[in-house]
């Protein structure tokens, strides 16, 4: 990791864990886990959880497992599992063990048998609709199912036959016997097993009953000897169930569940279901589209893991839901790239300039520092010649007030090179500017001409010494801060989230760039070389603009 890691600030979880270690709770051990469900790619919200779980373990010489919560075979896939491993590693973390909830299917089944034997679980056959009616509401107690007192032997027999595949989906469920009058609806005899005749990507057709999340999660934590089970606030009301299951089963260890606020980031969406919809309905080009808040998308956009870790540290961990402005993430990305990305020149909309007093057969090899503040990054060779391209926008026939760039009869400095003067503007019949005729001042290489002040500096590339490139100008995916709260979040999509410029020219030094390398294109933005590049054309994605253009 080249970047200095951010200063750690206290938060309630760090303090709690430090106190536990101090008191020798859990024998002084710290064991966490990151438990994604492999039903989509990881997003920036997951990064918060990853940094927290792996971070707490690292800071306390503890362990952190990667555990796939794969209890919902219909929506899960190997592709998602692989992407999760790639993304966690890319973020810079190494798991102690890799487990799957499905590794525990047999143990989970045996524990369920134990609950039935203890009289703490029963088989029910109410329909989903009946079950809903019996459950009651937030203000009204529920009613006991007529099956609540089914004899243990009968429940055991039915459970075994559920496993053996004798019944159809939904015909029976296994429910924990807790309290139908509990003010907490999660405690009103929750379902812990259901019948699903579906193939599982890891266990194949070995099972046709699958355990529910709440039941699986606490037992998985206990089996792995997790000490601190960190999860998001929506599970606060599930904690009594988490503890109930572990208490009833007398598991060897009893992890402490602690909830924290999930990341809510403005101008984007961090719900896997909606992100999947963006992908399947082709609103974006896949899970790794640079506009996506997925780690794969951020990576492809050119965001570094250090910038994401910095962001996660800066937003902190609290118990209160809050919205984080997109500018916070963008500023972390900018600061990181400003500090670390080498500079290069790229002309987005090229305008040809012929330097009339420059010898036709001369090519000068100029050396421009790769980074203005980092001499250790060295310099790159940029060739100067008679014909160059400048940015069309850097010339104005009728200049607006305070225009510091090139005008007819005016002078401007070419970055790292000479001062040129515009002598003549060539226009076609329609008045479009096709070329500028300029002259250069040979005494101005690296210094200003005596007695004349040339304040404007523009970027350029030599015609013969530049490469064709496509620049993809990505912007925020949504144009409203809270797309998730819109009736239809798709209506909040930013119609200008991608502009493709096909006729750009970039300096020749970029020929050796590798996919994923990030650059600051001077005066233009931060860009990264995309995998779509080929020998005919380099493709660059804009990671972020040089300055915040959204905050008014
Ligand atoms: P989604 O609602 O997008 O499906 P999820 O919570 O169901 O998210 P999981 O794969 O189960 O997704 O999440 C794995 C871990 O990441 C969980 O511990 C979860 O709490 C955490 N996590 C998910 N989203 C966020 C978020 N926005 N902020 C912080 N942590 C998150
Ligand atoms: Mg989940």
Coordinates of C-alpha atoms and ligand atoms in Angstrom, one line a residue:
X1 CA 0.0 0.0 0.0
X2 CA 1.8 3.1 -1.2
X3 CA -0.5 5.5 0.6
X4 CA -0.1 6.5 4.2
X5 CA -3.0 4.9 6.0
X6 CA -5.5 7.3 7.5
X7 CA -5.3 8.3 11.2
X8 CA -7.7 6.1 13.2
X9 CA -10.4 7.8 15.1
X10 CA -12.3 6.4 18.0
X11 CA -15.8 5.0 17.4
X12 CA -18.1 3.1 19.6
X13 CA -17.2 -0.2 18.2
X14 CA -13.4 0.3 18.5
X15 CA -14.1 1.4 22.1
X16 CA -16.3 -1.6 22.9
X17 CA -13.7 -4.0 21.5
X18 CA -10.9 -2.3 23.3
X19 CA -12.9 -2.6 26.6
X20 CA -13.6 -6.3 25.9
X21 CA -10.0 -7.0 25.3
X22 CA -9.0 -5.2 28.4
X23 CA -11.5 -7.2 30.5
X24 CA -10.3 -10.4 28.9
X25 CA -13.8 -11.1 27.6
X26 CA -13.8 -13.9 25.0
X27 CA -10.4 -14.8 26.5
X28 CA -9.0 -11.5 25.1
X29 CA -9.7 -12.8 21.5
X30 CA -11.1 -10.7 18.7
X31 CA -12.7 -12.6 15.9
X32 CA -14.9 -11.0 13.3
X33 CA -16.4 -12.0 10.0
X34 CA -17.7 -10.4 6.8
X35 CA -20.8 -12.3 5.7
X36 CA -22.0 -11.3 2.2
X37 CA -24.8 -13.1 0.5
X38 CA -23.5 -14.0 -3.0
X39 CA -26.5 -12.5 -4.8
X40 CA -24.7 -9.5 -6.4
X41 CA -21.5 -7.6 -6.5
X42 CA -20.1 -5.8 -3.5
X43 CA -20.8 -2.1 -3.3
X44 CA -19.5 0.9 -1.5
X45 CA -21.8 0.1 1.5
X46 CA -20.1 -3.3 1.8
X47 CA -16.8 -1.5 1.8
X48 CA -17.8 0.1 5.0
X49 CA -18.5 -3.2 6.6
X50 CA -15.4 -4.8 5.2
X51 CA -13.1 -2.0 6.5
X52 CA -14.8 -2.2 9.9
X53 CA -14.7 -6.0 10.3
X54 CA -11.2 -6.6 8.8
X55 CA -10.0 -3.3 10.4
X56 CA -11.1 -4.3 13.9
X57 CA -9.4 -7.7 13.5
X58 CA -6.2 -6.2 12.3
X59 CA -6.1 -3.5 15.0
X60 CA -6.5 -6.2 17.7
X61 CA -4.3 -9.0 16.3
X62 CA -7.5 -10.9 15.7
X63 CA -9.0 -12.9 12.9
X64 CA -11.6 -12.1 10.3
X65 CA -13.4 -14.7 8.2
X66 CA -15.0 -14.3 4.9
X67 CA -18.3 -16.1 5.1
X68 CA -20.7 -16.6 2.2
X69 CA -24.2 -16.4 3.5
X70 CA -25.5 -18.8 0.8
X71 CA -28.9 -19.9 2.1
X72 CA -30.9 -18.5 -0.8
X73 CA -29.9 -20.7 -3.8
X74 CA -32.3 -19.1 -6.3
X75 CA -30.5 -15.8 -6.3
X76 CA -26.9 -16.8 -5.7
X77 CA -24.2 -17.7 -8.1
X78 CA -20.5 -18.7 -8.5
X79 CA -19.9 -15.5 -10.5
X80 CA -21.0 -13.4 -7.5
X81 CA -18.8 -15.5 -5.1
X82 CA -15.8 -15.0 -7.2
X83 CA -16.4 -11.3 -7.6
X84 CA -16.7 -10.9 -3.8
X85 CA -13.3 -12.6 -3.3
X86 CA -11.7 -10.5 -5.9
X87 CA -13.1 -7.3 -4.4
X88 CA -12.3 -8.0 -0.8
X89 CA -8.7 -8.8 -1.8
X90 CA -8.5 -5.7 -4.0
X91 CA -9.6 -3.6 -1.1
X92 CA -6.4 -4.8 0.6
X93 CA -7.7 -7.4 3.1
X94 CA -6.9 -11.1 3.6
X95 CA -9.4 -13.3 5.3
X96 CA -8.3 -15.7 8.0
X97 CA -10.7 -18.5 6.7
X98 CA -13.2 -18.7 4.0
X99 CA -16.4 -20.4 4.9
X100 CA -19.9 -20.8 3.6
X101 CA -23.1 -21.0 5.6
X102 CA -23.7 -24.1 3.4
X103 CA -20.7 -25.7 5.1
X104 CA -22.9 -25.9 8.2
X105 CA -26.1 -27.3 6.6
X106 CA -25.7 -30.7 8.4
X107 CA -24.9 -29.0 11.8
X108 CA -27.8 -26.6 11.3
X109 CA -30.1 -29.5 10.7
X110 CA -28.9 -31.3 13.8
X111 CA -29.4 -28.2 15.9
X112 CA -32.9 -27.8 14.6
X113 CA -33.6 -31.4 15.6
X114 CA -32.3 -30.5 19.0
X115 CA -34.7 -27.5 19.2
X116 CA -37.6 -29.8 18.3
X117 CA -36.6 -32.4 20.9
X118 CA -36.4 -29.6 23.5
X119 CA -39.9 -28.5 22.6
X120 CA -38.5 -25.2 21.2
X121 CA -39.5 -25.7 17.6
X122 CA -42.4 -27.3 15.8
X123 CA -43.6 -28.1 12.3
X124 CA -46.4 -25.9 11.0
X125 CA -48.5 -26.3 7.9
X126 CA -50.5 -23.0 7.9
X127 CA -50.6 -21.4 4.5
X128 CA -48.5 -18.2 4.0
X129 CA -51.8 -16.2 4.2
X130 CA -52.9 -17.8 7.4
X131 CA -49.5 -17.4 8.9
X132 CA -49.7 -13.7 8.1
X133 CA -53.1 -13.3 9.8
X134 CA -51.9 -15.3 12.9
X135 CA -48.8 -13.1 13.2
X136 CA -50.7 -10.1 14.3
X137 CA -49.5 -6.5 13.8
X138 CA -47.1 -4.1 15.4
X139 CA -50.0 -3.0 17.8
X140 CA -51.8 -6.3 18.1
X141 CA -50.5 -9.6 19.6
X142 CA -50.4 -12.6 17.3
X143 CA -52.3 -15.9 17.8
X144 CA -50.9 -19.3 18.4
X145 CA -50.9 -21.6 15.5
X146 CA -53.1 -24.7 16.0
X147 CA -49.9 -26.7 15.3
X148 CA -47.9 -25.1 18.1
X149 CA -48.5 -28.0 20.4
X150 CA -47.9 -30.7 17.9
X151 CA -46.2 -33.6 19.7
X152 CA -42.4 -33.6 19.5
X153 CA -42.3 -37.1 17.9
X154 CA -44.7 -35.9 15.1
X155 CA -42.6 -32.8 14.4
X156 CA -39.4 -34.8 14.3
X157 CA -41.0 -37.2 11.9
X158 CA -42.3 -34.5 9.6
X159 CA -38.9 -32.6 9.7
X160 CA -37.1 -35.8 8.6
X161 CA -39.6 -36.3 5.8
X162 CA -39.2 -32.6 4.8
X163 CA -35.5 -33.3 4.4
X164 CA -36.2 -36.5 2.6
X165 CA -38.1 -34.6 -0.1
X166 CA -41.6 -36.0 0.6
X167 CA -43.3 -32.6 0.5
X168 CA -43.7 -29.7 -1.9
X169 CA -42.4 -26.2 -1.5
X170 CA -44.3 -24.3 1.2
X171 CA -46.2 -27.4 2.4
X172 CA -44.5 -27.3 5.8
X173 CA -42.1 -25.1 7.7
X174 CA -40.2 -25.4 10.9
X175 CA -40.9 -22.6 13.4
X176 CA -39.1 -21.6 16.6
X177 CA -41.5 -21.7 19.5
X178 CA -41.0 -18.4 21.2
X179 CA -43.9 -16.0 21.9
X180 CA -46.8 -15.1 19.6
X181 CA -47.6 -12.1 21.9
X182 CA -44.1 -10.7 21.9
X183 CA -44.0 -6.9 21.1
X184 CA -41.1 -7.8 18.8
X185 CA -42.7 -9.5 15.7
X186 CA -39.4 -11.2 15.0
X187 CA -40.0 -13.3 18.1
X188 CA -43.5 -14.5 17.1
X189 CA -42.5 -18.0 16.3
X190 CA -40.2 -17.2 13.3
X191 CA -39.8 -19.7 10.5
X192 CA -36.3 -21.3 10.7
X193 CA -36.6 -23.9 7.9
X194 CA -38.5 -24.0 4.7
X195 CA -38.9 -26.4 1.8
X196 CA -37.3 -25.3 -1.5
X197 CA -36.7 -27.8 -4.2
X198 CA -33.9 -25.9 -5.9
X199 CA -30.3 -26.7 -6.8
X200 CA -27.7 -25.1 -4.7
X201 CA -24.4 -24.0 -6.3
X202 CA -22.4 -25.8 -3.7
X203 CA -24.5 -28.5 -2.2
X204 CA -26.2 -29.4 -5.4
X205 CA -29.4 -31.4 -4.8
X206 CA -28.3 -32.7 -1.4
X207 CA -30.9 -30.5 0.3
X208 CA -34.5 -29.5 -0.4
X209 CA -34.9 -27.7 2.9
X210 CA -32.9 -24.5 3.6
X211 CA -32.4 -22.7 6.9
X212 CA -33.5 -19.0 7.3
X213 CA -31.0 -16.2 7.6
X214 CA -31.6 -15.4 11.3
X215 CA -31.3 -18.9 12.4
X216 CA -28.2 -19.6 10.2
X217 CA -26.3 -16.5 11.0
X218 CA -26.0 -16.8 14.8
X219 CA -25.1 -20.4 14.6
X220 CA -22.5 -19.8 11.9
X221 CA -21.0 -17.1 14.1
X222 CA -20.9 -19.4 17.1
X223 CA -19.4 -22.3 15.2
X224 CA -16.6 -20.1 13.9
X225 CA -15.9 -18.7 17.4
X226 CA -16.7 -15.2 16.3
X227 CA -16.5 -12.8 19.3
X228 CA -18.0 -9.6 17.8
X229 CA -20.7 -10.0 15.2
X230 CA -21.0 -6.6 13.6
X231 CA -24.1 -5.9 11.5
X232 CA -26.2 -3.1 10.3
X233 CA -29.0 -1.4 12.3
X234 CA -31.9 -3.1 10.7
X235 CA -30.8 -6.3 12.6
X236 CA -31.2 -4.6 16.0
X237 CA -34.7 -6.0 16.3
X238 CA -33.4 -9.4 15.4
X239 CA -30.8 -9.5 18.2
X240 CA -33.2 -11.1 20.7
X241 CA -33.7 -13.9 18.2
X242 CA -30.0 -14.2 17.7
X243 CA -29.5 -14.6 21.4
X244 CA -32.5 -16.8 21.9
X245 CA -31.3 -19.4 19.4
X246 CA -27.8 -19.5 20.9
X247 CA -29.1 -19.7 24.5
X248 CA -31.5 -22.5 23.6
X249 CA -28.7 -24.5 21.9
X250 CA -26.0 -23.8 24.5
X251 CA -23.5 -23.4 21.7
X252 CA -19.8 -23.5 22.7
X253 CA -19.5 -19.7 22.3
X254 CA -22.0 -16.9 22.3
X255 CA -20.9 -14.0 20.1
X256 CA -22.0 -10.4 20.8
X257 CA -24.1 -8.9 18.0
X258 CA -23.5 -5.1 17.7
X259 CA -25.3 -3.0 15.1
X260 CA -24.0 0.1 13.3
X261 CA -25.6 2.5 10.8
X262 CA -25.4 1.4 7.2
X263 CA -23.8 3.7 4.6
X264 CA -26.3 5.8 2.8
X265 CA -24.6 7.7 0.0
X266 CA -26.3 10.5 -2.0
X267 CA -26.8 10.4 -5.8
X268 CA -26.4 6.6 -5.9
X269 CA -28.1 3.4 -4.7
X270 CA -26.7 0.7 -2.4
X271 CA -29.4 -1.9 -2.7
X272 CA -28.2 -5.0 -4.5
X273 CA -31.7 -5.7 -5.8
X274 CA -31.9 -2.3 -7.5
X275 CA -28.3 -2.5 -8.7
X276 CA -29.1 -5.9 -10.3
X277 CA -32.1 -4.2 -12.0
X278 CA -29.8 -1.6 -13.5
X279 CA -27.6 -4.3 -14.9
X280 CA -30.3 -6.7 -16.2
X281 CA -32.3 -3.9 -17.8
X282 CA -29.2 -2.5 -19.4
X283 CA -29.3 1.0 -17.8
X284 CA -25.6 0.5 -17.3
X285 CA -23.0 -1.7 -19.0
X286 CA -22.7 -4.5 -16.4
X287 CA -21.8 -4.6 -12.7
X288 CA -18.4 -3.0 -13.4
X289 CA -19.8 0.0 -15.3
X290 CA -17.7 2.9 -13.9
X291 CA -20.9 4.7 -12.9
X292 CA -21.9 1.8 -10.6
X293 CA -21.2 2.2 -6.8
X294 CA -19.9 -1.4 -6.9
X295 CA -16.3 -2.0 -6.0
X296 CA -15.8 -3.5 -9.5
X297 CA -17.3 -0.3 -11.0
X298 CA -15.2 2.0 -8.8
X299 CA -12.1 0.0 -9.7
X300 CA -12.8 0.2 -13.4
X301 CA -13.4 4.0 -13.0
X302 CA -9.9 4.2 -11.6
X303 CA -10.6 4.6 -7.9
X304 CA -7.9 3.1 -5.8
X305 CA -8.4 0.9 -2.7
X306 CA -6.6 3.5 -0.6
X307 CA -9.2 6.1 -1.5
X308 CA -12.0 3.8 -0.5
X309 CA -10.4 2.9 2.8
X310 CA -9.8 6.5 3.4
X311 CA -13.4 7.3 2.7
X312 CA -14.6 4.5 5.1
X313 CA -12.4 5.8 7.8
X314 CA -13.6 9.4 7.3
X315 CA -17.3 8.7 7.4
X316 CA -16.8 6.8 10.7
X317 CA -19.0 4.3 12.4
X318 CA -22.0 5.4 14.4
X319 CA -25.4 4.1 15.6
X320 CA -27.4 6.8 13.8
X321 CA -28.5 6.6 10.2
X322 CA -27.2 9.6 8.2
X323 CA -26.8 10.5 4.5
X324 CA -23.2 11.0 3.3
X325 CA -22.7 13.5 0.5
X326 CA -21.3 12.1 -2.8
X327 CA -18.7 14.9 -2.6
X328 CA -17.1 13.2 0.4
X329 CA -16.3 10.2 -1.6
X330 CA -15.3 12.2 -4.7
X331 CA -13.0 14.3 -2.6
X332 CA -11.2 11.2 -1.2
X333 CA -10.8 10.0 -4.7
X334 CA -9.4 13.4 -5.9
X335 CA -7.1 13.8 -3.0
X336 CA -5.6 10.4 -3.5
X337 CA -5.2 10.9 -7.3
X338 CA -3.9 14.4 -6.9
X339 CA -1.2 13.1 -4.7
X340 CA -0.3 9.9 -6.6
X341 CA -1.4 10.0 -10.2
X342 CA 1.2 10.9 -12.8
X343 CA 0.3 13.8 -15.1
X344 CA -0.2 13.6 -18.8
X345 CA -1.7 15.6 -21.6
X346 CA -4.8 14.7 -23.5
X347 CA -6.6 16.9 -26.0
X348 CA -10.4 16.1 -25.9
X349 CA -11.5 18.2 -28.9
X350 CA -8.4 18.7 -31.1
X351 CA -7.8 21.9 -33.1
X352 CA -4.8 21.8 -35.4
X353 CA -2.1 24.4 -35.0
X354 CA 0.7 24.9 -37.5
X355 CA 3.7 26.8 -36.2
X356 CA 4.8 28.6 -39.3
X357 CA 8.3 29.6 -38.1
X358 CA 9.2 26.1 -36.8
X359 CA 11.4 23.9 -39.0
X360 CA 9.4 21.2 -40.7
X361 CA 11.9 18.5 -40.1
X362 CA 12.6 19.4 -36.4
X363 CA 11.3 17.3 -33.5
X364 CA 12.4 18.5 -30.0
X365 CA 12.4 16.0 -27.2
X366 CA 11.1 17.8 -24.2
X367 CA 11.0 16.4 -20.7
X368 CA 8.1 17.2 -18.5
X369 CA 7.9 16.1 -14.8
X370 CA 5.4 13.3 -14.2
X371 CA 4.3 15.0 -11.0
X372 CA 4.8 18.7 -10.0
X373 CA 5.4 17.8 -6.3
X374 CA 7.1 14.5 -6.7
X375 CA 10.4 14.7 -8.4
X376 CA 11.0 11.0 -7.5
X377 CA 8.4 10.1 -10.2
X378 CA 10.8 11.4 -12.8
X379 CA 9.8 13.0 -16.1
X380 CA 8.3 11.8 -19.3
X381 CA 9.4 12.6 -22.9
X382 CA 7.0 14.8 -24.9
X383 CA 7.9 15.7 -28.4
X384 CA 7.4 19.1 -29.9
X385 CA 7.0 19.7 -33.6
X386 CA 5.7 22.0 -36.3
X387 CA 2.1 20.7 -36.1
X388 CA 0.4 20.3 -32.8
X389 CA -3.2 19.9 -31.5
X390 CA -4.6 22.2 -28.8
X391 CA -8.0 22.0 -27.2
X392 CA -10.6 23.7 -29.4
X393 CA -12.1 25.4 -26.3
X394 CA -8.7 27.0 -25.6
X395 CA -9.1 29.3 -28.6
X396 CA -11.8 31.9 -28.9
X397 CA -12.6 34.0 -31.9
X398 CA -14.7 36.3 -29.8
X399 CA -13.3 35.8 -26.3
X400 CA -15.5 36.2 -23.3
X401 CA -14.3 38.6 -20.5
X402 CA -11.2 37.5 -18.7
X403 CA -10.4 34.8 -21.3
X404 CA -6.7 33.9 -20.6
X405 CA -6.2 31.5 -23.4
X406 CA -5.5 31.9 -27.1
X407 CA -7.1 34.6 -29.2
X408 CA -6.3 35.9 -32.7
X409 CA -3.2 38.0 -32.4
X410 CA -2.7 36.9 -28.7
X411 CA -0.1 34.7 -27.0
X412 CA -0.3 31.7 -24.8
X413 CA 2.1 29.3 -23.2
X414 CA 2.1 25.7 -24.2
X415 CA 2.6 23.6 -21.0
X416 CA 6.3 22.6 -20.6
X417 CA 7.1 24.2 -23.9
X418 CA 7.1 27.5 -25.8
X419 CA 5.0 30.6 -26.0
X420 CA 3.0 30.8 -29.3
X421 CA 1.2 33.6 -30.9
X422 CA -1.8 33.2 -33.2
X423 CA -1.4 34.9 -36.5
X424 CA -4.2 33.6 -38.6
X425 CA -7.4 31.7 -38.2
X426 CA -8.4 29.3 -41.0
X427 CA -12.1 28.8 -41.4
X428 CA -14.2 26.7 -43.8
X429 CA -17.1 28.0 -45.8
X430 CA -19.5 27.5 -42.9
X431 CA -17.2 29.4 -40.6
X432 CA -15.9 26.5 -38.6
X433 CA -12.4 26.9 -37.4
X434 CA -10.2 24.2 -39.1
X435 CA -6.7 25.4 -38.2
X436 CA -4.7 28.1 -36.5
X437 CA -1.5 29.5 -38.0
X438 CA 0.8 30.5 -35.2
X439 CA 4.4 31.4 -34.6
X440 CA 6.6 30.4 -31.7
X441 CA 9.2 32.4 -29.8
X442 CA 12.3 30.2 -29.5
X443 CA 13.5 32.2 -26.5
X444 CA 10.6 31.1 -24.3
X445 CA 11.3 27.4 -23.6
X446 CA 10.7 27.1 -19.8
X447 CA 10.8 30.9 -19.2
X448 CA 8.6 33.9 -20.0
X449 CA 9.6 36.3 -22.7
X450 CA 11.4 39.3 -21.4
X451 CA 9.1 42.2 -20.7
X452 CA 6.0 40.4 -21.7
X453 CA 3.7 38.6 -19.3
X454 CA 2.0 35.5 -20.7
X455 CA -0.4 34.2 -18.1
X456 CA -2.4 31.6 -19.9
X457 CA -1.1 28.1 -20.1
X458 CA -2.7 25.4 -22.2
X459 CA -2.1 21.8 -22.9
X460 CA -1.2 20.3 -26.3
X461 CA 0.1 17.3 -28.1
X462 CA 2.2 17.0 -31.3
X463 CA 0.2 15.7 -34.2
X464 CA 2.8 13.1 -35.2
X465 CA 3.6 12.2 -31.6
X466 CA 0.2 11.6 -30.2
X467 CA -2.2 8.7 -30.1
X468 CA -5.8 8.4 -30.9
X469 CA -8.0 7.8 -27.9
X470 CA -11.5 7.5 -26.8
X471 CA -12.4 9.3 -23.6
X472 CA -15.4 8.3 -21.6
X473 CA -16.6 11.1 -19.5
X474 CA -18.6 9.5 -16.7
X475 CA -20.7 11.5 -14.3
X476 CA -23.0 10.7 -11.4
X477 CA -25.4 8.0 -12.3
X478 CA -28.4 9.8 -10.7
X479 CA -29.3 13.4 -10.8
X480 CA -31.3 13.4 -7.6
X481 CA -29.7 13.0 -4.2
X482 CA -32.1 10.3 -2.9
X483 CA -33.1 8.2 -5.9
X484 CA -34.1 5.4 -3.6
X485 CA -36.9 7.4 -2.1
X486 CA -38.4 8.2 -5.5
X487 CA -41.4 6.3 -6.5
X488 CA -39.5 5.0 -9.5
X489 CA -35.7 5.2 -8.9
X490 CA -35.1 4.8 -12.6
X491 CA -36.7 8.2 -13.3
X492 CA -33.8 9.7 -11.3
X493 CA -31.1 8.4 -13.7
X494 CA -28.9 11.1 -14.9
X495 CA -29.3 11.3 -18.7
X496 CA -25.8 12.8 -19.0
X497 CA -24.0 10.2 -16.9
X498 CA -21.8 9.2 -19.9
X499 CA -20.4 11.3 -22.8
X500 CA -18.1 9.5 -25.2
X501 CA -15.5 11.5 -27.0
X502 CA -14.1 9.5 -29.9
X503 CA -11.5 11.8 -31.6
X504 CA -9.2 12.6 -28.7
X505 CA -5.5 12.7 -28.9
X506 CA -3.2 11.7 -26.0
X507 CA 0.6 12.1 -25.5
X508 CA 2.7 9.3 -26.8
X509 CA 4.1 8.4 -23.4
X510 CA 0.7 6.8 -22.7
X511 CA 1.5 4.0 -25.2
X512 CA 3.0 2.0 -22.4
X513 CA 0.2 2.5 -19.8
X514 CA -1.3 -0.6 -18.4
X515 CA -5.0 -1.3 -17.9
X516 CA -6.1 0.3 -14.6
X517 CA -3.3 2.9 -14.6
X518 CA -4.6 6.3 -13.5
X519 CA -3.5 9.7 -14.7
X520 CA -4.3 13.3 -14.2
X521 CA -4.9 14.7 -17.7
X522 CA -3.8 18.2 -17.1
X523 CA -6.6 20.7 -16.8
X524 CA -9.1 18.0 -17.7
X525 CA -9.6 15.5 -15.0
X526 CA -8.5 12.1 -13.6
X527 CA -8.6 9.2 -16.0
X528 CA -7.7 5.5 -16.0
X529 CA -6.8 3.2 -18.9
X530 CA -9.8 0.9 -19.7
X531 CA -9.6 -2.8 -20.7
X532 CA -11.5 -1.9 -23.9
X533 CA -8.3 -0.3 -25.3
X534 CA -6.8 -1.9 -28.4
X535 CA -3.9 -1.3 -30.7
X536 CA -5.9 1.1 -32.7
X537 CA -7.3 3.2 -29.9
X538 CA -6.6 3.8 -26.2
X539 CA -9.7 4.1 -24.1
X540 CA -9.7 6.1 -20.9
X541 CA -12.5 6.4 -18.2
X542 CA -12.9 9.6 -16.3
X543 CA -12.5 8.7 -12.6
X544 CA -13.5 12.1 -11.3
X545 CA -13.3 15.7 -12.5
X546 CA -10.5 18.0 -11.2
X547 CA -12.9 20.0 -9.1
X548 CA -16.4 19.5 -7.7
X549 CA -18.9 20.6 -10.3
X550 CA -22.0 19.5 -8.4
X551 CA -21.9 21.4 -5.1
X552 CA -23.5 24.7 -5.8
Ligands
LIG1 P1 -28.5 -5.3 0.2 O1 -29.6 -4.6 1.0 O2 -27.8 -4.5 -0.8 O3 -29.0 -6.7 -0.4 P2 -27.4 -6.8 2.3 O4 -27.1 -6.3 3.7 O5 -28.5 -7.8 2.2 O6 -27.4 -5.6 1.3 P3 -25.2 -8.7 2.4 O7 -24.5 -9.3 1.2 O8 -26.0 -9.5 3.2 O9 -26.1 -7.5 1.8 O10 -24.2 -7.8 3.2 C1 -23.0 -8.3 3.8 C2 -22.6 -7.4 4.9 O11 -22.4 -6.1 4.5 C3 -23.7 -7.4 6.0 O12 -23.1 -7.5 7.2 C4 -24.3 -6.0 5.8 O13 -24.8 -5.6 7.1 C5 -23.2 -5.2 5.3 N1 -23.7 -4.1 4.5 C6 -24.5 -4.2 3.4 N2 -24.9 -3.0 2.9 C7 -24.3 -2.1 3.7 C8 -24.2 -0.7 3.8 N3 -24.9 0.1 2.9 N4 -23.5 -0.1 4.8 C9 -22.8 -0.8 5.6 N5 -22.8 -2.2 5.6 C10 -23.5 -2.8 4.7
LIG2 MG1 -28.3 -9.7 3.6

